[in-house]
Amino acid sequence: MKVIRNSRFAVSVIFAINGVVFGTWASRIPEISDFHNLSPAALGLLIFLLGLSAIVAFSVFGRAADRYGASTVTKRTTCLLIPLTLIFIAFANSIWMLVAAIIFFGAIHGGDDVAMNAWAAEVERKNNHPLMSSFHAMWSLGAGLGAGSGVLTAYYKIGMPVHFTITSIIIFLVMLTVVTIPFNSEKKEKDSKDPFISIPKGALLPVALITFFASLGEGMVADWSAIFLRSVADLSNGSAAIGFTVFSVCMFAMRLMGDKIALKFGASKTARYSGLFALVGSLIVLTFKTLVPLMIGFGLIGLGIAVIIPLAFSRAGKDKEISQGTAIASIATLGYGGMLLGPLFVGLIAEATSIKTGFLLLPILAFLIFLLSKHLSIKSL
C-alpha cells in the first residue's frame, strides 16, 4: 500500500508539472506572437505544428509505455526533457528557431501526456478506486499556476526568457524528489502488427470523439483566450491571461470533486451535465464584453470541460480489447487532435473575420459533448 500511496504522489506531481509547462506557455502566447510579429493565421499554423508533433509522439510514447513501462517512460521524459521545452521557446530568436522549438515542445509535452496517463490508469486500477479526475485536477492546478506566473511576471515586466528559465529550473528540482519512487509498471512485448499511429476503433471511437471536442475547446481557451480578451475587452497582455487562469482554477476545483461525482451519478450523466455547463459558459463569453461576466463564462466552460478527458482516459485504460498504452494513445490521437485543428480553425476564422467569430465553435463543441455523453458509461466496457 505504501508503494501505491507513493506512486499516487509521484503521478500527481508529474501531472502538475505537465500543467505548469502548458500554462506557462499559454500565458505568454501574446508576447511570443508580438515578438515574432505573427498574424492570427501564422499563430494558428504554429500551434497546428505543435499539435501535429504531439499526435506523432502519442503513438511513439504509448508503445514505449507498453514495452518499457509507463512509469519509467514518464519519469525519464518529464525529468530530463520537459524543462528544456520552455528554454528552447524562450531563446528562439528567429521564426525558424521558434518553429523547431514548438515542434519539440509538442512532441515532448504530448508524449509525456500519454505516458503519465498510462501510469495513472495503472495506479487507479491497483488502488481499485476512481482517481483519474484527481490526477487531472493536479494538471489544472499546475496550468493555473503556470498561467498565473505569466500574469505576475508580465505585470512586473519580467521578460519571457527569465520567466521560462526560472520555471524550468524549479521543475527540474521538483522532479528530483519524485523520479526515484519505485513502481513496477506493466509491460507488453512489441507486436509487429501494431500500427505506427494508434487509431481508435469500435467502442473507443465515440470516446475519442468526445475527447476531441473537449480538448478542442480546452485548446481554444488555452491558446486564444488571452488574445480574445485583448480584442473584446481591450485588456493588456498581462491582464488578458486571467481568462485562462480562471478557466484552469475552475477546472481544478471540478476535477477535485470529479471522481466522487462520477462514482455517484455515473460517467454518462456527469458528462451530460458537464456539456450543459460548458454550453452556458460559451454563450456568456460570446454575449458580454465586460470583465466580470467574461470571467464567469470562462469559469463555467472550465467546470463543464473538466471531467470529460479524465473520464475518457479512465474508460480507455480499462478497455479489454487493446493494451493500455495503445488504448490511451489512440484516444489521445483523435482526442487531442482537437488541439491541432482548433487553434488553426480559430486563427483562419479570425484572419478572415474576427476572433469573436472564431469562438462560435465553443457552444457547438459543448452541445456535441452533451450528445455523446452516453458513450463514457462504464457499462459500455
C-alpha positions as YAML, in Angstrom:
chain: A
units: angstrom
residues:
- id: 1
  name: MET
  ca: [0.00, 0.00, 0.00]
- id: 2
  name: LYS
  ca: [2.92, 2.35, 0.67]
- id: 3
  name: VAL
  ca: [4.13, 1.89, -2.90]
- id: 4
  name: ILE
  ca: [0.66, 2.78, -4.20]
- id: 5
  name: ARG
  ca: [0.47, 5.89, -1.99]
- id: 6
  name: ASN
  ca: [3.94, 7.00, -3.09]
- id: 7
  name: SER
  ca: [3.02, 6.37, -6.72]
- id: 8
  name: ARG
  ca: [-0.16, 8.44, -6.34]
- id: 9
  name: PHE
  ca: [2.00, 11.27, -5.04]
- id: 10
  name: ALA
  ca: [4.52, 10.91, -7.88]
- id: 11
  name: VAL
  ca: [1.81, 10.81, -10.57]
- id: 12
  name: SER
  ca: [0.07, 13.83, -9.02]
- id: 13
  name: VAL
  ca: [3.31, 15.84, -9.07]
- id: 14
  name: ILE
  ca: [4.06, 14.88, -12.68]
- id: 15
  name: PHE
  ca: [0.54, 15.86, -13.79]
- id: 16
  name: ALA
  ca: [1.02, 19.20, -12.04]
- id: 17
  name: ILE
  ca: [4.37, 19.78, -13.76]
- id: 18
  name: ASN
  ca: [2.90, 18.94, -17.17]
- id: 19
  name: GLY
  ca: [0.18, 21.52, -16.46]
- id: 20
  name: VAL
  ca: [2.66, 24.15, -15.29]
- id: 21
  name: VAL
  ca: [4.58, 23.86, -18.55]
- id: 22
  name: PHE
  ca: [1.44, 24.22, -20.65]
- id: 23
  name: GLY
  ca: [0.03, 27.10, -18.58]
- id: 24
  name: THR
  ca: [3.35, 28.94, -18.67]
- id: 25
  name: TRP
  ca: [3.49, 28.66, -22.46]
- id: 26
  name: ALA
  ca: [-0.16, 29.69, -22.88]
- id: 27
  name: SER
  ca: [0.22, 32.75, -20.66]
- id: 28
  name: ARG
  ca: [2.97, 34.17, -22.86]
- id: 29
  name: ILE
  ca: [1.45, 33.49, -26.28]
- id: 30
  name: PRO
  ca: [0.55, 37.16, -26.91]
- id: 31
  name: GLU
  ca: [4.14, 38.21, -26.13]
- id: 32
  name: ILE
  ca: [5.56, 35.43, -28.31]
- id: 33
  name: SER
  ca: [3.19, 36.48, -31.10]
- id: 34
  name: ASP
  ca: [4.20, 40.14, -30.80]
- id: 35
  name: PHE
  ca: [7.95, 39.38, -30.63]
- id: 36
  name: HIS
  ca: [7.85, 37.35, -33.84]
- id: 37
  name: ASN
  ca: [5.22, 39.60, -35.45]
- id: 38
  name: LEU
  ca: [2.81, 36.70, -36.09]
- id: 39
  name: SER
  ca: [-0.58, 37.20, -37.74]
- id: 40
  name: PRO
  ca: [-3.57, 35.23, -36.36]
- id: 41
  name: ALA
  ca: [-3.25, 32.74, -39.22]
- id: 42
  name: ALA
  ca: [0.51, 32.34, -38.66]
- id: 43
  name: LEU
  ca: [-0.03, 31.78, -34.94]
- id: 44
  name: GLY
  ca: [-2.73, 29.23, -35.71]
- id: 45
  name: LEU
  ca: [-0.37, 27.42, -38.10]
- id: 46
  name: LEU
  ca: [2.36, 27.40, -35.47]
- id: 47
  name: ILE
  ca: [0.03, 25.81, -32.92]
- id: 48
  name: PHE
  ca: [-1.05, 23.38, -35.64]
- id: 49
  name: LEU
  ca: [2.58, 22.21, -35.85]
- id: 50
  name: LEU
  ca: [2.60, 21.82, -32.07]
- id: 51
  name: GLY
  ca: [-0.44, 19.56, -32.26]
- id: 52
  name: LEU
  ca: [0.91, 17.60, -35.22]
- id: 53
  name: SER
  ca: [4.15, 16.77, -33.45]
- id: 54
  name: ALA
  ca: [2.15, 15.76, -30.37]
- id: 55
  name: ILE
  ca: [-0.01, 13.36, -32.38]
- id: 56
  name: VAL
  ca: [3.07, 11.58, -33.73]
- id: 57
  name: ALA
  ca: [4.51, 11.42, -30.21]
- id: 58
  name: PHE
  ca: [1.30, 9.94, -28.76]
- id: 59
  name: SER
  ca: [1.76, 6.63, -30.53]
- id: 60
  name: VAL
  ca: [5.54, 6.52, -30.04]
- id: 61
  name: PHE
  ca: [5.28, 7.12, -26.30]
- id: 62
  name: GLY
  ca: [2.20, 4.91, -25.96]
- id: 63
  name: ARG
  ca: [4.06, 1.95, -27.45]
- id: 64
  name: ALA
  ca: [7.13, 2.79, -25.35]
- id: 65
  name: ALA
  ca: [4.93, 2.79, -22.23]
- id: 66
  name: ASP
  ca: [3.62, -0.68, -23.15]
- id: 67
  name: ARG
  ca: [7.09, -2.05, -23.81]
- id: 68
  name: TYR
  ca: [9.25, -0.42, -21.12]
- id: 69
  name: GLY
  ca: [6.65, 0.52, -18.50]
- id: 70
  name: ALA
  ca: [4.62, 3.72, -18.24]
- id: 71
  name: SER
  ca: [6.32, 4.86, -15.02]
- id: 72
  name: THR
  ca: [9.81, 4.50, -16.49]
- id: 73
  name: VAL
  ca: [8.96, 6.42, -19.67]
- id: 74
  name: THR
  ca: [7.12, 9.12, -17.74]
- id: 75
  name: LYS
  ca: [9.82, 9.81, -15.18]
- id: 76
  name: ARG
  ca: [12.64, 9.95, -17.69]
- id: 77
  name: THR
  ca: [10.71, 12.17, -20.09]
- id: 78
  name: THR
  ca: [9.39, 14.61, -17.50]
- id: 79
  name: CYS
  ca: [12.65, 14.93, -15.60]
- id: 80
  name: LEU
  ca: [15.08, 15.22, -18.48]
- id: 81
  name: LEU
  ca: [13.17, 16.77, -21.39]
- id: 82
  name: ILE
  ca: [10.16, 18.77, -20.16]
- id: 83
  name: PRO
  ca: [12.28, 21.61, -18.66]
- id: 84
  name: LEU
  ca: [14.07, 22.04, -22.00]
- id: 85
  name: THR
  ca: [10.83, 22.74, -23.88]
- id: 86
  name: LEU
  ca: [10.38, 26.15, -22.24]
- id: 87
  name: ILE
  ca: [14.08, 27.02, -22.58]
- id: 88
  name: PHE
  ca: [14.06, 26.43, -26.33]
- id: 89
  name: ILE
  ca: [10.93, 28.58, -26.83]
- id: 90
  name: ALA
  ca: [12.27, 31.38, -24.63]
- id: 91
  name: PHE
  ca: [15.52, 31.73, -26.55]
- id: 92
  name: ALA
  ca: [14.16, 31.25, -30.07]
- id: 93
  name: ASN
  ca: [15.38, 34.44, -31.76]
- id: 94
  name: SER
  ca: [14.09, 33.70, -35.25]
- id: 95
  name: ILE
  ca: [10.88, 32.31, -36.66]
- id: 96
  name: TRP
  ca: [12.61, 29.10, -37.75]
- id: 97
  name: MET
  ca: [14.11, 28.57, -34.30]
- id: 98
  name: LEU
  ca: [10.62, 29.13, -32.89]
- id: 99
  name: VAL
  ca: [9.14, 26.54, -35.28]
- id: 100
  name: ALA
  ca: [11.74, 23.97, -34.19]
- id: 101
  name: ALA
  ca: [11.15, 24.79, -30.51]
- id: 102
  name: ILE
  ca: [7.37, 24.46, -30.91]
- id: 103
  name: ILE
  ca: [7.69, 21.08, -32.65]
- id: 104
  name: PHE
  ca: [9.96, 19.86, -29.84]
- id: 105
  name: PHE
  ca: [7.53, 21.24, -27.25]
- id: 106
  name: GLY
  ca: [4.57, 19.45, -28.86]
- id: 107
  name: ALA
  ca: [6.38, 16.12, -29.12]
- id: 108
  name: ILE
  ca: [7.73, 16.04, -25.57]
- id: 109
  name: HIS
  ca: [4.69, 17.53, -23.87]
- id: 110
  name: GLY
  ca: [2.30, 15.28, -25.82]
- id: 111
  name: GLY
  ca: [4.39, 12.15, -25.33]
- id: 112
  name: ASP
  ca: [4.67, 12.80, -21.62]
- id: 113
  name: ASP
  ca: [0.88, 13.31, -21.53]
- id: 114
  name: VAL
  ca: [0.22, 9.80, -22.88]
- id: 115
  name: ALA
  ca: [2.85, 8.11, -20.69]
- id: 116
  name: MET
  ca: [1.68, 9.78, -17.47]
- id: 117
  name: ASN
  ca: [-1.97, 8.92, -18.20]
- id: 118
  name: ALA
  ca: [-0.98, 5.29, -18.77]
- id: 119
  name: TRP
  ca: [0.82, 5.31, -15.42]
- id: 120
  name: ALA
  ca: [-2.19, 6.98, -13.80]
- id: 121
  name: ALA
  ca: [-4.50, 4.27, -15.18]
- id: 122
  name: GLU
  ca: [-2.28, 1.59, -13.60]
- id: 123
  name: VAL
  ca: [-2.31, 3.32, -10.22]
- id: 124
  name: GLU
  ca: [-6.09, 3.74, -10.46]
- id: 125
  name: ARG
  ca: [-6.61, 0.03, -11.18]
- id: 126
  name: LYS
  ca: [-4.29, -1.10, -8.39]
- id: 127
  name: ASN
  ca: [-5.99, 1.29, -5.98]
- id: 128
  name: ASN
  ca: [-9.39, -0.10, -7.07]
- id: 129
  name: HIS
  ca: [-10.96, 3.35, -6.75]
- id: 130
  name: PRO
  ca: [-11.55, 6.26, -9.19]
- id: 131
  name: LEU
  ca: [-8.51, 8.54, -9.21]
- id: 132
  name: MET
  ca: [-8.16, 9.85, -12.76]
- id: 133
  name: SER
  ca: [-10.11, 13.07, -12.20]
- id: 134
  name: SER
  ca: [-8.00, 13.96, -9.16]
- id: 135
  name: PHE
  ca: [-4.83, 13.43, -11.20]
- id: 136
  name: HIS
  ca: [-6.18, 15.75, -13.88]
- id: 137
  name: ALA
  ca: [-7.09, 18.20, -11.11]
- id: 138
  name: MET
  ca: [-3.38, 18.44, -10.41]
- id: 139
  name: TRP
  ca: [-2.80, 19.17, -14.10]
- id: 140
  name: SER
  ca: [-5.34, 22.00, -13.91]
- id: 141
  name: LEU
  ca: [-3.73, 23.32, -10.73]
- id: 142
  name: GLY
  ca: [-0.38, 23.31, -12.48]
- id: 143
  name: ALA
  ca: [-1.83, 25.02, -15.56]
- id: 144
  name: GLY
  ca: [-3.41, 27.67, -13.37]
- id: 145
  name: LEU
  ca: [-0.11, 28.25, -11.53]
- id: 146
  name: GLY
  ca: [1.72, 28.45, -14.84]
- id: 147
  name: ALA
  ca: [-0.78, 30.92, -16.26]
- id: 148
  name: GLY
  ca: [-0.74, 32.89, -13.01]
- id: 149
  name: SER
  ca: [3.04, 33.12, -13.15]
- id: 150
  name: GLY
  ca: [2.65, 34.61, -16.61]
- id: 151
  name: VAL
  ca: [0.25, 37.26, -15.29]
- id: 152
  name: LEU
  ca: [2.61, 38.20, -12.44]
- id: 153
  name: THR
  ca: [5.81, 38.25, -14.48]
- id: 154
  name: ALA
  ca: [4.15, 40.30, -17.24]
- id: 155
  name: TYR
  ca: [2.77, 42.73, -14.64]
- id: 156
  name: TYR
  ca: [6.21, 43.23, -13.11]
- id: 157
  name: LYS
  ca: [7.75, 43.42, -16.59]
- id: 158
  name: ILE
  ca: [9.88, 40.32, -16.16]
- id: 159
  name: GLY
  ca: [10.93, 39.13, -19.60]
- id: 160
  name: MET
  ca: [9.80, 35.81, -21.02]
- id: 161
  name: PRO
  ca: [13.34, 34.30, -21.18]
- id: 162
  name: VAL
  ca: [13.87, 34.94, -17.46]
- id: 163
  name: HIS
  ca: [10.36, 33.69, -16.63]
- id: 164
  name: PHE
  ca: [10.75, 30.46, -18.62]
- id: 165
  name: THR
  ca: [14.29, 29.82, -17.33]
- id: 166
  name: ILE
  ca: [13.30, 30.14, -13.66]
- id: 167
  name: THR
  ca: [10.27, 27.89, -14.25]
- id: 168
  name: SER
  ca: [12.43, 25.24, -15.94]
- id: 169
  name: ILE
  ca: [14.93, 25.18, -13.07]
- id: 170
  name: ILE
  ca: [12.15, 24.81, -10.49]
- id: 171
  name: ILE
  ca: [10.58, 21.97, -12.50]
- id: 172
  name: PHE
  ca: [13.88, 20.09, -12.66]
- id: 173
  name: LEU
  ca: [14.48, 20.45, -8.91]
- id: 174
  name: VAL
  ca: [10.95, 19.28, -8.07]
- id: 175
  name: MET
  ca: [11.32, 16.25, -10.34]
- id: 176
  name: LEU
  ca: [14.41, 15.11, -8.43]
- id: 177
  name: THR
  ca: [12.13, 14.39, -5.45]
- id: 178
  name: VAL
  ca: [9.82, 12.00, -7.32]
- id: 179
  name: VAL
  ca: [11.79, 10.17, -10.01]
- id: 180
  name: THR
  ca: [13.28, 7.72, -7.51]
- id: 181
  name: ILE
  ca: [9.89, 6.48, -6.27]
- id: 182
  name: PRO
  ca: [9.65, 2.77, -7.28]
- id: 183
  name: PHE
  ca: [6.73, 1.38, -9.27]
- id: 184
  name: ASN
  ca: [6.60, -1.84, -11.29]
- id: 185
  name: SER
  ca: [4.68, -0.92, -14.42]
- id: 186
  name: GLU
  ca: [3.01, -3.49, -16.64]
- id: 187
  name: LYS
  ca: [4.90, -4.32, -19.81]
- id: 188
  name: LYS
  ca: [3.91, -5.79, -23.16]
- id: 189
  name: GLU
  ca: [6.11, -7.36, -25.80]
- id: 190
  name: LYS
  ca: [6.27, -5.43, -29.04]
- id: 191
  name: ASP
  ca: [3.72, -6.55, -31.61]
- id: 192
  name: SER
  ca: [4.80, -6.07, -35.22]
- id: 193
  name: LYS
  ca: [1.13, -5.80, -36.20]
- id: 194
  name: ASP
  ca: [0.60, -2.67, -34.10]
- id: 195
  name: PRO
  ca: [0.13, 0.37, -36.37]
- id: 196
  name: PHE
  ca: [2.58, 3.24, -36.01]
- id: 197
  name: ILE
  ca: [-0.26, 5.71, -35.38]
- id: 198
  name: SER
  ca: [-2.82, 4.41, -32.87]
- id: 199
  name: ILE
  ca: [-6.32, 4.95, -34.25]
- id: 200
  name: PRO
  ca: [-9.40, 4.37, -32.05]
- id: 201
  name: LYS
  ca: [-11.80, 1.69, -33.24]
- id: 202
  name: GLY
  ca: [-15.11, 0.17, -32.19]
- id: 203
  name: ALA
  ca: [-16.39, 1.27, -28.78]
- id: 204
  name: LEU
  ca: [-13.38, 3.55, -28.31]
- id: 205
  name: LEU
  ca: [-14.25, 5.70, -31.35]
- id: 206
  name: PRO
  ca: [-17.08, 7.75, -29.73]
- id: 207
  name: VAL
  ca: [-14.95, 8.02, -26.59]
- id: 208
  name: ALA
  ca: [-12.19, 9.53, -28.72]
- id: 209
  name: LEU
  ca: [-14.67, 11.88, -30.42]
- id: 210
  name: ILE
  ca: [-15.94, 13.32, -27.16]
- id: 211
  name: THR
  ca: [-12.32, 13.77, -26.07]
- id: 212
  name: PHE
  ca: [-11.68, 15.52, -29.38]
- id: 213
  name: PHE
  ca: [-14.46, 18.03, -28.73]
- id: 214
  name: ALA
  ca: [-13.40, 18.63, -25.13]
- id: 215
  name: SER
  ca: [-9.73, 19.09, -25.99]
- id: 216
  name: LEU
  ca: [-10.58, 21.33, -28.94]
- id: 217
  name: GLY
  ca: [-12.50, 23.60, -26.56]
- id: 218
  name: GLU
  ca: [-9.74, 23.46, -23.96]
- id: 219
  name: GLY
  ca: [-7.11, 24.21, -26.57]
- id: 220
  name: MET
  ca: [-9.12, 27.19, -27.86]
- id: 221
  name: VAL
  ca: [-9.35, 28.69, -24.38]
- id: 222
  name: ALA
  ca: [-5.68, 27.98, -23.61]
- id: 223
  name: ASP
  ca: [-4.25, 29.29, -26.86]
- id: 224
  name: TRP
  ca: [-6.70, 32.07, -27.79]
- id: 225
  name: SER
  ca: [-8.44, 33.33, -24.62]
- id: 226
  name: ALA
  ca: [-5.75, 35.93, -23.93]
- id: 227
  name: ILE
  ca: [-5.95, 37.28, -27.47]
- id: 228
  name: PHE
  ca: [-9.77, 37.05, -27.35]
- id: 229
  name: LEU
  ca: [-9.89, 39.15, -24.15]
- id: 230
  name: ARG
  ca: [-7.33, 41.59, -25.50]
- id: 231
  name: SER
  ca: [-9.58, 42.11, -28.52]
- id: 232
  name: VAL
  ca: [-13.05, 42.04, -26.94]
- id: 233
  name: ALA
  ca: [-12.38, 43.59, -23.52]
- id: 234
  name: ASP
  ca: [-9.34, 45.70, -24.52]
- id: 235
  name: LEU
  ca: [-7.06, 44.17, -21.85]
- id: 236
  name: SER
  ca: [-3.27, 44.30, -21.74]
- id: 237
  name: ASN
  ca: [-1.15, 41.21, -22.47]
- id: 238
  name: GLY
  ca: [-0.61, 40.52, -18.77]
- id: 239
  name: SER
  ca: [-4.23, 41.05, -17.72]
- id: 240
  name: ALA
  ca: [-5.61, 39.07, -20.66]
- id: 241
  name: ALA
  ca: [-4.04, 35.86, -19.31]
- id: 242
  name: ILE
  ca: [-6.50, 35.99, -16.40]
- id: 243
  name: GLY
  ca: [-9.13, 34.28, -18.59]
- id: 244
  name: PHE
  ca: [-7.14, 31.06, -18.84]
- id: 245
  name: THR
  ca: [-6.22, 31.36, -15.16]
- id: 246
  name: VAL
  ca: [-9.90, 31.45, -14.11]
- id: 247
  name: PHE
  ca: [-10.68, 28.64, -16.54]
- id: 248
  name: SER
  ca: [-7.89, 26.48, -15.08]
- id: 249
  name: VAL
  ca: [-8.83, 27.17, -11.45]
- id: 250
  name: CYS
  ca: [-12.44, 26.14, -12.14]
- id: 251
  name: MET
  ca: [-11.25, 23.00, -13.92]
- id: 252
  name: PHE
  ca: [-9.09, 22.21, -10.92]
- id: 253
  name: ALA
  ca: [-11.97, 22.63, -8.46]
- id: 254
  name: MET
  ca: [-14.30, 20.46, -10.53]
- id: 255
  name: ARG
  ca: [-11.71, 17.75, -11.07]
- id: 256
  name: LEU
  ca: [-11.09, 17.52, -7.33]
- id: 257
  name: MET
  ca: [-14.75, 16.53, -6.99]
- id: 258
  name: GLY
  ca: [-14.94, 14.66, -10.28]
- id: 259
  name: ASP
  ca: [-14.18, 11.14, -9.01]
- id: 260
  name: LYS
  ca: [-16.88, 11.34, -6.32]
- id: 261
  name: ILE
  ca: [-19.42, 12.89, -8.70]
- id: 262
  name: ALA
  ca: [-18.82, 10.25, -11.38]
- id: 263
  name: LEU
  ca: [-18.99, 7.48, -8.78]
- id: 264
  name: LYS
  ca: [-22.34, 8.78, -7.51]
- id: 265
  name: PHE
  ca: [-24.08, 9.77, -10.77]
- id: 266
  name: GLY
  ca: [-22.25, 7.67, -13.35]
- id: 267
  name: ALA
  ca: [-19.90, 8.74, -16.12]
- id: 268
  name: SER
  ca: [-22.54, 9.43, -18.79]
- id: 269
  name: LYS
  ca: [-24.80, 11.62, -16.63]
- id: 270
  name: THR
  ca: [-21.78, 13.52, -15.30]
- id: 271
  name: ALA
  ca: [-20.62, 14.19, -18.87]
- id: 272
  name: ARG
  ca: [-24.13, 15.19, -19.99]
- id: 273
  name: TYR
  ca: [-24.50, 17.94, -17.41]
- id: 274
  name: SER
  ca: [-20.89, 18.99, -17.94]
- id: 275
  name: GLY
  ca: [-21.74, 19.68, -21.56]
- id: 276
  name: LEU
  ca: [-24.63, 21.92, -20.46]
- id: 277
  name: PHE
  ca: [-22.34, 23.90, -18.14]
- id: 278
  name: ALA
  ca: [-19.87, 24.44, -20.98]
- id: 279
  name: LEU
  ca: [-22.69, 25.48, -23.32]
- id: 280
  name: VAL
  ca: [-23.98, 28.15, -20.92]
- id: 281
  name: GLY
  ca: [-20.45, 29.44, -20.32]
- id: 282
  name: SER
  ca: [-19.75, 29.65, -24.04]
- id: 283
  name: LEU
  ca: [-22.89, 31.70, -24.67]
- id: 284
  name: ILE
  ca: [-21.93, 34.11, -21.87]
- id: 285
  name: VAL
  ca: [-18.44, 34.59, -23.33]
- id: 286
  name: LEU
  ca: [-19.94, 35.37, -26.75]
- id: 287
  name: THR
  ca: [-22.59, 37.73, -25.37]
- id: 288
  name: PHE
  ca: [-20.76, 40.05, -22.95]
- id: 289
  name: LYS
  ca: [-17.80, 42.41, -23.31]
- id: 290
  name: THR
  ca: [-17.07, 43.34, -19.68]
- id: 291
  name: LEU
  ca: [-14.57, 41.52, -17.50]
- id: 292
  name: VAL
  ca: [-16.78, 40.03, -14.76]
- id: 293
  name: PRO
  ca: [-19.29, 38.15, -16.98]
- id: 294
  name: LEU
  ca: [-16.45, 37.07, -19.27]
- id: 295
  name: MET
  ca: [-14.65, 35.53, -16.29]
- id: 296
  name: ILE
  ca: [-17.90, 33.81, -15.23]
- id: 297
  name: GLY
  ca: [-18.23, 32.44, -18.74]
- id: 298
  name: PHE
  ca: [-14.69, 31.08, -18.88]
- id: 299
  name: GLY
  ca: [-15.17, 29.63, -15.40]
- id: 300
  name: LEU
  ca: [-18.33, 27.75, -16.47]
- id: 301
  name: ILE
  ca: [-16.53, 26.42, -19.54]
- id: 302
  name: GLY
  ca: [-13.78, 25.16, -17.25]
- id: 303
  name: LEU
  ca: [-16.33, 23.46, -14.97]
- id: 304
  name: GLY
  ca: [-18.02, 21.88, -17.98]
- id: 305
  name: ILE
  ca: [-14.94, 20.52, -19.74]
- id: 306
  name: ALA
  ca: [-13.13, 19.49, -16.55]
- id: 307
  name: VAL
  ca: [-14.13, 15.83, -16.16]
- id: 308
  name: ILE
  ca: [-14.58, 14.84, -19.82]
- id: 309
  name: ILE
  ca: [-10.96, 13.96, -20.59]
- id: 310
  name: PRO
  ca: [-10.33, 12.14, -17.26]
- id: 311
  name: LEU
  ca: [-13.47, 10.05, -17.84]
- id: 312
  name: ALA
  ca: [-12.32, 9.23, -21.37]
- id: 313
  name: PHE
  ca: [-8.81, 8.17, -20.29]
- id: 314
  name: SER
  ca: [-10.23, 6.11, -17.44]
- id: 315
  name: ARG
  ca: [-12.57, 4.40, -19.92]
- id: 316
  name: ALA
  ca: [-9.69, 3.70, -22.31]
- id: 317
  name: GLY
  ca: [-7.42, 2.39, -19.56]
- id: 318
  name: LYS
  ca: [-9.99, -0.29, -18.68]
- id: 319
  name: ASP
  ca: [-10.60, -1.49, -22.22]
- id: 320
  name: LYS
  ca: [-10.31, -5.26, -22.62]
- id: 321
  name: GLU
  ca: [-9.66, -5.34, -26.37]
- id: 322
  name: ILE
  ca: [-6.44, -3.34, -26.56]
- id: 323
  name: SER
  ca: [-3.35, -2.80, -24.39]
- id: 324
  name: GLN
  ca: [-3.38, 0.12, -22.01]
- id: 325
  name: GLY
  ca: [-0.70, 2.31, -23.60]
- id: 326
  name: THR
  ca: [-2.05, 1.79, -27.11]
- id: 327
  name: ALA
  ca: [-5.66, 2.41, -25.97]
- id: 328
  name: ILE
  ca: [-4.78, 5.69, -24.27]
- id: 329
  name: ALA
  ca: [-2.59, 6.72, -27.23]
- id: 330
  name: SER
  ca: [-5.50, 6.04, -29.62]
- id: 331
  name: ILE
  ca: [-7.81, 8.24, -27.55]
- id: 332
  name: ALA
  ca: [-5.16, 10.94, -27.40]
- id: 333
  name: THR
  ca: [-4.50, 10.74, -31.15]
- id: 334
  name: LEU
  ca: [-8.05, 11.70, -32.12]
- id: 335
  name: GLY
  ca: [-8.94, 13.40, -28.85]
- id: 336
  name: TYR
  ca: [-6.03, 15.78, -28.63]
- id: 337
  name: GLY
  ca: [-6.25, 16.21, -32.38]
- id: 338
  name: GLY
  ca: [-8.60, 18.97, -31.30]
- id: 339
  name: MET
  ca: [-5.55, 20.90, -30.19]
- id: 340
  name: LEU
  ca: [-4.22, 20.54, -33.72]
- id: 341
  name: LEU
  ca: [-7.31, 21.62, -35.62]
- id: 342
  name: GLY
  ca: [-8.98, 24.01, -33.16]
- id: 343
  name: PRO
  ca: [-6.32, 26.73, -32.95]
- id: 344
  name: LEU
  ca: [-5.80, 26.53, -36.71]
- id: 345
  name: PHE
  ca: [-9.53, 26.96, -37.40]
- id: 346
  name: VAL
  ca: [-9.77, 29.86, -34.96]
- id: 347
  name: GLY
  ca: [-6.72, 31.53, -36.48]
- id: 348
  name: LEU
  ca: [-8.07, 31.24, -40.03]
- id: 349
  name: ILE
  ca: [-11.53, 32.45, -38.99]
- id: 350
  name: ALA
  ca: [-10.01, 35.34, -37.03]
- id: 351
  name: GLU
  ca: [-7.89, 36.29, -40.03]
- id: 352
  name: ALA
  ca: [-10.96, 36.37, -42.29]
- id: 353
  name: THR
  ca: [-13.45, 37.85, -39.81]
- id: 354
  name: SER
  ca: [-12.71, 38.29, -36.10]
- id: 355
  name: ILE
  ca: [-11.51, 36.32, -33.08]
- id: 356
  name: LYS
  ca: [-15.03, 36.51, -31.61]
- id: 357
  name: THR
  ca: [-16.44, 34.78, -34.68]
- id: 358
  name: GLY
  ca: [-13.88, 32.01, -34.22]
- id: 359
  name: PHE
  ca: [-15.14, 31.47, -30.69]
- id: 360
  name: LEU
  ca: [-18.56, 30.49, -32.08]
- id: 361
  name: LEU
  ca: [-17.10, 26.99, -32.17]
- id: 362
  name: LEU
  ca: [-17.29, 26.76, -28.36]
- id: 363
  name: PRO
  ca: [-21.09, 26.32, -27.94]
- id: 364
  name: ILE
  ca: [-21.15, 23.84, -30.84]
- id: 365
  name: LEU
  ca: [-18.48, 21.72, -29.13]
- id: 366
  name: ALA
  ca: [-20.34, 21.85, -25.81]
- id: 367
  name: PHE
  ca: [-23.53, 20.61, -27.47]
- id: 368
  name: LEU
  ca: [-21.68, 17.72, -29.14]
- id: 369
  name: ILE
  ca: [-20.24, 16.70, -25.76]
- id: 370
  name: PHE
  ca: [-23.81, 16.61, -24.43]
- id: 371
  name: LEU
  ca: [-24.93, 14.38, -27.32]
- id: 372
  name: LEU
  ca: [-22.08, 11.84, -26.98]
- id: 373
  name: SER
  ca: [-22.02, 11.68, -23.17]
- id: 374
  name: LYS
  ca: [-23.64, 8.21, -23.01]
- id: 375
  name: HIS
  ca: [-20.56, 6.57, -24.53]
- id: 376
  name: LEU
  ca: [-18.47, 7.32, -21.43]
- id: 377
  name: SER
  ca: [-20.58, 4.99, -19.30]
- id: 378
  name: ILE
  ca: [-18.69, 2.20, -17.56]
- id: 379
  name: LYS
  ca: [-21.42, -0.13, -18.81]
- id: 380
  name: SER
  ca: [-20.01, 0.24, -22.33]
- id: 381
  name: LEU
  ca: [-16.87, -1.65, -21.31]
...
